Amino acid sequence: MMSAMTATYEDALALARRSVTDIRYPVVKTYTLDPIWVLYDRVLRIDPRRPDDPARDRFLLSKGHGPSAYYAVLAAKGFFPEEWLDSIADVDSRLGSHPDATLVPGAEISAGSLGHGLPLGVGLALGLRAKGYDSQVYVLVGDAELDEGSNHEAIAYAGATGLPNLHVIAADNGSASHGWPGGIESRFTVNGWTGSTVDSADHDALYASLTEPHPDGPRVTVAVSTATPHA
Amino acid sequence: MFRSHPLDSEIQDRTMREAFGAHAGALVARDPRVAVVLADISTDLFTEAAAAHPDRVVNVGIREQLLVGAAGGLALAGLRPIAHTYAPFLVERAFEQVKLDFEHQGTSGVLVSVGASYDWAEGSYTHFSPRDVALFDTLPGWRVLVPGHADEVPALLDRAVDGPEGAYLRLSLRHNASAHAGADGDLRVLREGSRAAVIAVGPLLDNTLAATEGLDVTVAYTNTPRPLDTEGLRDLASRTGNTVVLVEPYLEGTSAAVASAALADRPHRLLSVGVGRAELRRYGTADDHEHLHGLDAEGIAARLKAFL
């Protein structure tokens, strides 16, 4: 049993491999591990002992399919016992193939249907600002999830109104059927977001982009998965 | 020549929408939990509130998925969101957001529509929303509030905002001559008789009262159809030969399952009167459509007499 304080990326990767939840996505199941790990390990102001602190940062896994990496990081960081990973998707398990926020300690939203996390994140960012918190809201979407039009409603609005406490991580494993000619980042920056595109295996580059100040509007980090997927 | 406006009425001193705007603005000023999300509709009613509270009164533009999703996000932040736009776009276009972005997240919110079933008749089918209440019946826990008069709106909005559960407030340009109920949820008996209990919802009360003139029936009113006052319904039914008539300003039969379940322990007769399913492909006025659906006094009376 590892300590949540000392858990490493390798520990999280091992936990993710331990929790093969979704046989439909056996290869890509952990491609989101890099950005989620960097967020929980180095960026987010969240204390697993006080997961309901209203002033905490928020991470919204919009792309709820294949949540092995997410569950692994939450377990590694001590939100719930790692033993829970061994019974994923059992009838009595709190962990399913799509996360349910009312069942998973540390999960901010229930996900599964694509295209809900970013509009929820916009409202959450508005609400936290209205309440006077400087909390940051990070939303992870997949490149294929961006096909859903609801994302583009949110991207346009958040850019036009300059929501500075919103940050999107677009995990790009090249799975969008029709691709994004001109690049994913441009979909955001044309709407007034700042952004950068990084190799998701480069954790320092991820960290730099995720912590780059963006006082005048929202920011996107496109995390491109180029390495051999975690099998 | 186009004759009517989708949102306003020249002959009403104050529409339900205007009553909503004024009261919601006051709630925003009074309660730091309350937030209003708009999608270009009714922004004129929230100019002052938006200037005073720009973080809690926002207009997302013509983006209904974002309208409902952002309201869900505000709820996640601990605020009480009120999302508002034209009925078919609020409920039907964004129904998956209604389904997933509140209750499924462990939160709730307030949705306030305008347009109802045929308010803007010349706008026709795209702007008609007779299915909305039936859709809420497919989701757990939503309260549905259907005022019959602008003066009923403030108390209903208070109830929607105060409650912990989701609430759908259905505003219309159709209205009764006067207000009839607060927001206590009970069926309000306006006339007593013995042959049937006629339950009128929201703005169809006046037509129902006119239709039952001279008939030996009980007429009761509600502007809080969900949860329906089933105890009151059972009581009224037991005094009227377990003969019940539901007159609803949305899809006919919407409440039949609720009434039927409430009366499952006894033989009973039930007539549902409401908006028809067929697409009429007609324009004209809301009065015209009320007539075409058999929801004017003459139409309701004909259905009643055939049933009794």
XYZ file of C-alpha atoms in Angstrom:
539
model
C 0.000 0.000 0.000
C 1.475 3.290 -1.064
C 1.081 6.544 0.783
C -1.015 9.206 -0.869
C 1.701 11.696 -0.022
C 4.455 9.771 -1.760
C 2.634 8.058 -4.605
C 4.426 8.338 -7.908
C 3.316 8.382 -11.513
C 4.484 4.784 -11.775
C 2.256 3.862 -8.856
C -0.707 5.496 -10.578
C 0.113 3.734 -13.831
C 0.200 0.411 -12.030
C -3.159 1.159 -10.458
C -4.595 2.108 -13.835
C -3.426 -1.202 -15.299
C -4.955 -2.972 -12.341
C -8.339 -1.523 -13.136
C -9.162 -2.553 -16.671
C -12.739 -1.364 -16.600
C -13.653 -1.094 -20.173
C -12.940 -3.853 -22.627
C -14.156 -1.630 -25.433
C -11.162 0.662 -24.934
C -8.407 -1.734 -23.874
C -5.596 0.299 -25.452
C -6.535 3.909 -24.893
C -7.840 3.392 -21.412
C -4.964 5.186 -19.740
C -4.039 7.829 -22.315
C -5.519 10.487 -20.074
C -3.295 9.421 -17.194
C -0.534 11.958 -17.899
C -2.567 15.163 -17.635
C -4.751 13.854 -14.800
C -1.676 12.824 -12.852
C 0.092 16.147 -13.354
C -3.046 17.996 -12.286
C -3.578 16.056 -9.076
C 0.122 15.770 -8.271
C 1.273 19.313 -8.965
C -1.496 21.723 -9.918
C -4.853 21.299 -8.203
C -5.418 22.766 -4.758
C -7.457 19.839 -3.457
C -7.031 18.054 -0.157
C -8.335 14.464 -0.222
C -9.068 14.835 3.496
C -11.367 17.762 2.746
C -12.887 16.914 -0.641
C -15.890 19.185 0.012
C -13.870 22.346 0.729
C -15.883 24.941 -1.223
C -12.731 26.861 -2.126
C -10.983 23.870 -3.726
C -9.985 23.767 -7.359
C -12.203 21.557 -9.490
C -11.276 18.874 -11.994
C -14.133 17.749 -14.228
C -13.585 14.581 -16.230
C -15.979 15.281 -19.064
C -14.786 12.353 -21.129
C -16.201 9.749 -18.790
C -15.463 6.755 -21.005
C -12.591 4.577 -19.860
C -12.043 6.181 -16.443
C -9.238 3.830 -15.353
C -6.681 6.626 -15.262
C -8.985 8.852 -13.269
C -9.826 6.188 -10.706
C -6.157 5.283 -10.461
C -5.111 8.851 -9.683
C -7.914 9.336 -7.165
C -6.878 6.111 -5.436
C -3.191 7.003 -5.564
C -3.966 10.370 -3.999
C -6.027 8.828 -1.238
C -9.584 9.763 -2.160
C -10.608 6.130 -1.756
C -8.884 2.811 -1.009
C -7.033 1.287 -3.926
C -8.777 -2.010 -3.185
C -11.897 -0.477 -4.699
C -10.190 -0.827 -8.080
C -10.431 -4.606 -7.873
C -14.215 -4.684 -7.953
C -14.877 -1.985 -10.538
C -18.205 -2.384 -12.308
C -19.494 -4.984 -9.846
C -23.097 -4.437 -8.935
C -22.172 -3.088 -5.513
C -19.102 -1.131 -6.630
C -19.014 2.633 -6.345
C -16.842 2.696 -9.456
C -18.421 2.010 -12.825
C -17.450 2.326 -16.444
C -18.723 5.876 -16.181
C -18.071 7.829 -12.972
C -21.028 8.862 -10.813
C -20.189 11.915 -8.734
C -22.608 10.862 -6.033
C -20.739 7.565 -5.577
C -17.064 8.340 -6.213
C -15.214 10.312 -3.517
C -13.394 13.155 -5.210
C -15.326 13.005 -8.484
C -16.812 16.414 -9.229
C -19.265 15.372 -11.949
C -21.061 12.336 -13.235
C -20.044 11.713 -16.825
C -20.577 9.271 -19.651
C -22.580 11.138 -22.252
C -20.099 13.317 -24.122
C -20.258 17.078 -24.226
C -21.617 17.859 -20.765
C -18.470 18.684 -18.792
C -17.476 21.908 -20.480
C -20.875 23.654 -20.158
C -20.980 22.469 -16.540
C -17.472 23.843 -16.116
C -18.518 27.224 -17.481
C -21.319 27.444 -14.926
C -19.063 26.208 -12.155
C -16.440 28.828 -13.021
C -19.114 31.532 -13.027
C -20.502 30.315 -9.728
C -17.165 30.066 -7.942
C -16.304 33.568 -9.088
C -19.697 34.823 -7.908
C -18.989 33.304 -4.510
C -15.656 35.062 -4.315
C -13.394 32.006 -4.563
C -10.287 32.114 -6.698
C -10.752 28.408 -7.457
C -9.721 27.194 -10.877
C -11.880 24.847 -12.933
C -10.121 22.296 -15.140
C -12.189 20.295 -17.623
C -10.758 17.328 -19.493
C -12.339 16.588 -22.854
C -11.298 14.128 -25.546
C -10.530 15.133 -29.114
C -13.455 13.055 -30.376
C -15.676 14.442 -27.656
C -15.151 17.858 -29.228
C -17.423 16.647 -32.039
C -20.325 17.420 -29.697
C -21.711 20.875 -30.448
C -22.327 21.703 -26.805
C -18.553 22.155 -26.408
C -18.518 24.798 -29.081
C -21.326 26.708 -27.399
C -19.183 26.781 -24.279
C -15.897 27.573 -26.061
C -17.426 30.569 -27.830
C -19.147 31.917 -24.730
C -16.229 31.445 -22.327
C -13.873 33.114 -24.773
C -16.185 36.012 -25.548
C -16.809 36.774 -21.888
C -13.248 36.076 -20.781
C -13.691 33.502 -18.033
C -10.203 33.463 -16.512
C -10.774 30.631 -14.032
C -11.576 28.051 -16.693
C -9.004 25.719 -18.206
C -9.647 22.936 -20.705
C -7.380 19.979 -21.233
C -8.068 18.439 -24.621
C -6.647 14.935 -24.522
C -5.848 14.236 -28.153
C -5.287 10.644 -29.156
C -6.385 11.225 -32.720
C -9.716 9.492 -32.304
C -12.052 12.072 -33.866
C -13.522 10.483 -36.994
C -13.097 13.587 -39.097
C -10.134 15.098 -37.315
C -9.539 18.774 -36.578
C -7.861 20.338 -39.605
C -5.830 23.301 -38.444
C -5.499 21.807 -34.993
C -7.632 21.599 -31.860
C -5.942 24.558 -30.210
C -7.124 26.883 -32.978
C -10.779 26.107 -32.149
C -10.180 27.737 -28.804
C -7.742 30.520 -29.657
C -9.934 31.880 -32.441
C -12.487 32.455 -29.677
C -10.073 34.389 -27.501
C -8.556 31.601 -25.410
C -4.857 31.269 -24.837
C -3.386 27.843 -25.274
C -0.574 25.541 -26.114
C -0.170 22.069 -27.520
C 2.156 19.708 -25.712
C 3.237 16.087 -25.761
C 1.307 14.462 -22.958
C 4.328 12.354 -22.004
C 6.233 15.554 -21.201
C 4.982 16.246 -17.714
C 7.007 19.412 -17.284
C 5.518 20.834 -20.464
C 2.047 19.861 -19.244
C 2.737 21.517 -15.917
C 4.020 24.673 -17.577
C 0.929 25.013 -19.737
C -1.480 24.116 -16.934
C 0.017 26.778 -14.687
C 0.641 29.497 -17.275
C -1.204 32.598 -16.005
C -4.232 33.575 -18.077
C -5.780 36.540 -16.271
C -7.816 37.782 -19.218
C -9.609 34.657 -20.345
C -9.797 30.876 -20.411
C -6.937 28.641 -21.452
C -6.601 25.342 -23.284
C -3.883 22.743 -23.065
C -3.967 20.240 -25.887
C -2.264 17.119 -24.568
C -1.262 15.044 -27.555
C -0.753 11.361 -26.960
C 1.993 10.306 -29.347
C 3.768 7.613 -27.403
C 2.777 3.970 -27.580
C -0.461 3.748 -25.638
C -0.281 2.179 -22.226
C -1.345 -1.365 -22.856
C -49.528 41.233 -41.645
C -47.963 39.593 -38.590
C -50.172 40.271 -35.631
C -48.730 39.022 -32.417
C -45.533 39.028 -30.403
C -44.116 35.742 -29.074
C -43.484 37.170 -25.613
C -45.758 40.129 -24.958
C -49.401 41.018 -24.834
C -50.747 44.499 -25.446
C -53.904 43.818 -23.514
C -52.364 42.495 -20.304
C -51.249 44.960 -17.660
C -48.511 42.588 -16.627
C -47.675 39.263 -18.193
C -46.422 36.246 -16.262
C -43.051 36.786 -17.912
C -42.893 40.356 -16.651
C -43.906 39.230 -13.172
C -41.165 36.596 -13.313
C -38.545 39.105 -14.460
C -39.370 41.557 -11.709
C -39.421 38.939 -8.975
C -36.348 37.060 -10.159
C -34.460 40.349 -10.250
C -35.518 41.018 -6.674
C -34.421 37.528 -5.616
C -30.996 38.052 -7.183
C -30.647 41.306 -5.245
C -31.817 39.738 -1.987
C -30.261 36.281 -2.028
C -26.593 35.783 -2.983
C -27.349 32.146 -3.795
C -29.638 32.979 -6.690
C -28.293 33.174 -10.237
C -30.148 33.718 -13.523
C -28.997 32.273 -16.835
C -30.575 33.561 -20.027
C -30.305 32.677 -23.702
C -31.169 36.023 -25.320
C -34.854 35.741 -24.347
C -36.029 38.243 -21.696
C -32.651 39.956 -21.345
C -34.629 43.219 -21.441
C -36.164 42.306 -18.081
C -32.793 41.738 -16.416
C -30.832 44.804 -17.512
C -30.571 46.278 -14.036
C -29.971 42.959 -12.303
C -27.209 42.067 -14.767
C -25.528 45.431 -14.257
C -25.669 45.073 -10.469
C -24.744 41.381 -10.331
C -22.827 40.502 -13.495
C -21.554 37.230 -12.044
C -25.034 36.002 -11.187
C -27.078 37.245 -14.137
C -25.575 36.022 -17.377
C -26.743 35.756 -20.958
C -25.069 32.947 -22.909
C -26.577 33.901 -26.254
C -28.621 31.516 -28.362
C -27.023 28.435 -26.833
C -29.543 26.259 -25.056
C -27.256 23.330 -24.274
C -24.922 25.788 -22.584
C -27.883 27.529 -20.928
C -28.904 24.383 -19.082
C -25.374 23.022 -18.635
C -24.092 26.281 -17.160
C -27.094 26.347 -14.833
C -26.044 22.869 -13.728
C -22.526 24.145 -13.139
C -23.797 27.041 -11.033
C -25.647 24.466 -8.935
C -22.376 22.558 -8.499
C -20.878 25.768 -7.119
C -23.645 25.887 -4.526
C -25.820 28.500 -6.184
C -29.511 28.193 -6.986
C -29.710 28.691 -10.747
C -32.750 29.884 -12.663
C -32.449 29.108 -16.379
C -34.960 30.744 -18.647
C -35.903 30.732 -22.308
C -38.645 29.767 -24.744
C -40.233 26.455 -23.768
C -39.332 24.097 -26.645
C -35.711 25.229 -26.594
C -35.386 25.010 -22.827
C -36.975 21.605 -22.376
C -36.837 19.719 -25.660
C -33.720 20.986 -27.382
C -31.658 20.637 -24.214
C -33.470 17.698 -22.668
C -30.360 15.602 -22.151
C -28.875 18.505 -20.210
C -32.062 18.674 -18.147
C -31.739 14.948 -17.532
C -28.013 14.753 -16.746
C -26.830 18.154 -15.528
C -28.893 18.391 -12.325
C -30.303 15.331 -10.597
C -27.688 12.979 -12.039
C -25.032 15.310 -10.622
C -26.681 15.311 -7.205
C -27.901 18.895 -7.638
C -31.043 20.645 -8.777
C -32.120 23.861 -10.446
C -35.036 25.982 -11.530
C -36.143 26.128 -15.157
C -38.585 28.825 -16.244
C -40.155 28.722 -19.684
C -42.355 30.983 -21.730
C -44.393 30.138 -24.794
C -46.386 27.207 -23.404
C -48.446 25.116 -25.822
C -49.569 27.663 -28.411
C -48.971 31.168 -27.019
C -47.488 32.401 -30.270
C -49.844 30.669 -32.666
C -48.497 32.358 -35.766
C -45.034 31.101 -34.836
C -46.528 27.626 -35.122
C -45.113 24.182 -34.374
C -41.474 25.113 -33.773
C -42.567 27.374 -30.915
C -45.174 25.083 -29.347
C -44.266 23.049 -26.288
C -47.235 20.893 -25.237
C -44.931 17.961 -24.401
C -42.885 19.662 -21.682
C -44.719 18.489 -18.559
C -44.900 14.936 -19.890
C -41.123 15.025 -20.321
C -40.602 16.101 -16.718
C -42.714 13.124 -15.692
C -39.963 10.895 -17.104
C -37.442 12.321 -14.602
C -37.290 11.763 -10.849
C -38.319 14.460 -8.445
C -39.106 17.545 -10.505
C -41.740 19.956 -9.233
C -43.915 21.450 -11.985
C -45.598 24.811 -11.453
C -48.151 26.205 -13.919
C -49.522 29.605 -12.905
C -52.870 30.729 -14.224
C -52.252 34.422 -13.625
C -49.292 36.784 -13.366
C -50.104 37.439 -9.707
C -49.521 33.754 -8.934
C -45.987 33.890 -10.279
C -44.023 35.423 -7.361
C -45.136 32.858 -4.775
C -44.542 30.014 -7.209
C -41.072 31.313 -8.041
C -40.317 31.590 -4.323
C -41.396 28.013 -3.867
C -39.271 26.872 -6.791
C -36.190 28.728 -5.560
C -36.619 27.722 -1.904
C -37.132 24.032 -2.496
C -34.265 21.585 -2.626
C -35.631 19.783 -5.670
C -35.699 20.694 -9.340
C -38.577 22.909 -10.373
C -40.076 23.750 -13.733
C -42.124 26.952 -13.865
C -44.253 27.093 -17.000
C -45.275 30.632 -17.902
C -47.833 31.500 -20.555
C -49.564 34.445 -22.137
C -52.793 32.493 -21.572
C -54.285 33.393 -18.228
C -57.372 33.527 -16.082
C -59.112 36.794 -15.181
C -57.786 36.673 -11.654
C -55.373 34.810 -9.437
C -56.764 31.826 -7.542
C -54.156 30.152 -5.455
C -50.979 30.612 -3.561
C -48.389 27.938 -3.823
C -49.401 25.516 -1.086
C -49.848 22.644 -3.516
C -53.397 21.789 -2.491
C -56.260 21.458 -4.934
C -58.458 24.500 -4.382
C -62.173 23.779 -4.648
C -64.011 26.610 -6.393
C -67.355 24.962 -7.004
C -68.967 21.891 -5.478
C -71.123 19.288 -7.183
C -71.763 15.560 -7.144
C -71.318 14.064 -10.621
C -67.607 14.598 -11.230
C -64.487 16.253 -9.881
C -63.110 18.503 -12.597
C -59.492 19.486 -12.003
C -58.339 22.521 -13.988
C -54.647 23.333 -14.275
C -53.311 26.869 -14.617
C -54.640 29.089 -17.376
C -57.492 26.770 -18.410
C -59.460 27.449 -15.233
C -61.691 30.193 -16.599
C -62.628 28.131 -19.649
C -63.364 25.205 -17.336
C -65.537 27.313 -15.047
C -67.484 28.589 -18.055
C -67.804 25.073 -19.473
C -69.221 23.691 -16.221
C -71.700 26.485 -15.663
C -74.970 24.841 -14.619
C -73.425 21.356 -14.351
C -73.556 19.458 -11.066
C -69.791 19.022 -10.789
C -66.990 20.009 -8.474
C -64.359 22.269 -9.991
C -60.949 22.439 -8.350
C -57.889 24.412 -9.360
C -54.192 23.788 -9.125
C -51.121 25.667 -10.280
C -48.819 23.023 -8.777
C -49.526 19.919 -10.880
C -46.331 18.121 -9.793
C -46.423 16.726 -7.320
C -50.175 16.535 -7.821
C -52.268 16.770 -4.663
C -53.317 13.130 -4.901
C -54.762 13.100 -1.383
C -57.018 15.970 -2.370
C -57.890 14.224 -5.608
C -58.851 11.021 -3.790
C -60.990 12.995 -1.391
C -62.799 14.904 -4.141
C -63.244 11.724 -6.173
C -64.785 9.915 -3.238
C -67.456 12.608 -3.055
C -68.193 12.641 -6.798
C -68.757 8.992 -7.648
C -65.047 8.487 -8.369
C -65.549 10.327 -11.632
C -62.608 12.590 -12.463
C -61.906 15.016 -15.288
C -58.455 16.552 -15.823
C -58.275 19.735 -17.889
C -54.648 20.556 -18.658
C -53.043 23.244 -20.837
C -50.475 20.792 -22.215
C -50.519 17.399 -23.902
C -53.790 15.580 -23.298
C -53.395 12.706 -20.856
C -50.196 14.040 -19.296
C -51.573 13.529 -15.781
C -53.650 10.442 -16.513
C -51.039 8.070 -15.119
C -50.707 10.088 -11.901
C -54.483 10.260 -11.393
C -54.942 6.622 -12.295
C -52.300 5.539 -9.799
C -53.920 7.701 -7.108
C -57.264 5.986 -7.710
C -55.933 2.478 -8.252
C -57.699 1.142 -5.159
C -61.181 1.814 -6.508
C -63.253 1.588 -9.667
C -63.189 5.029 -11.256
C -63.761 6.895 -14.482
C -61.234 9.368 -15.837
C -61.480 11.839 -18.705
C -58.389 13.682 -19.871
C -58.840 16.964 -21.705
C -55.807 18.758 -23.063
C -53.763 19.727 -26.093
C -53.920 17.274 -28.995
C -50.917 15.503 -30.461
C -51.638 16.224 -34.095
C -49.624 18.912 -35.831
C -52.317 21.325 -36.951
C -50.219 23.324 -39.432
C -52.379 26.330 -38.695
C -51.488 29.895 -37.713
C -53.925 32.468 -36.357
C -54.171 33.285 -32.667
C -53.880 31.417 -29.400
C -57.659 31.729 -29.115
C -57.943 29.971 -32.458
C -55.715 27.143 -31.267
C -57.558 26.826 -28.004
C -60.688 26.325 -30.067
C -59.010 23.888 -32.481
C -57.837 21.758 -29.544
C -61.286 21.830 -27.969
C -60.017 23.775 -24.991
C -62.309 26.770 -25.170
C -65.398 26.679 -22.939
C -67.521 25.225 -25.738
C -65.051 22.446 -26.459
C -64.531 21.490 -22.825
C -68.305 21.519 -22.234
C -68.871 19.176 -25.179
C -66.304 16.692 -23.882
C -67.748 16.867 -20.379
C -71.335 16.328 -21.428
C -70.402 13.353 -23.591
C -68.443 11.863 -20.679
C -71.088 12.414 -18.017
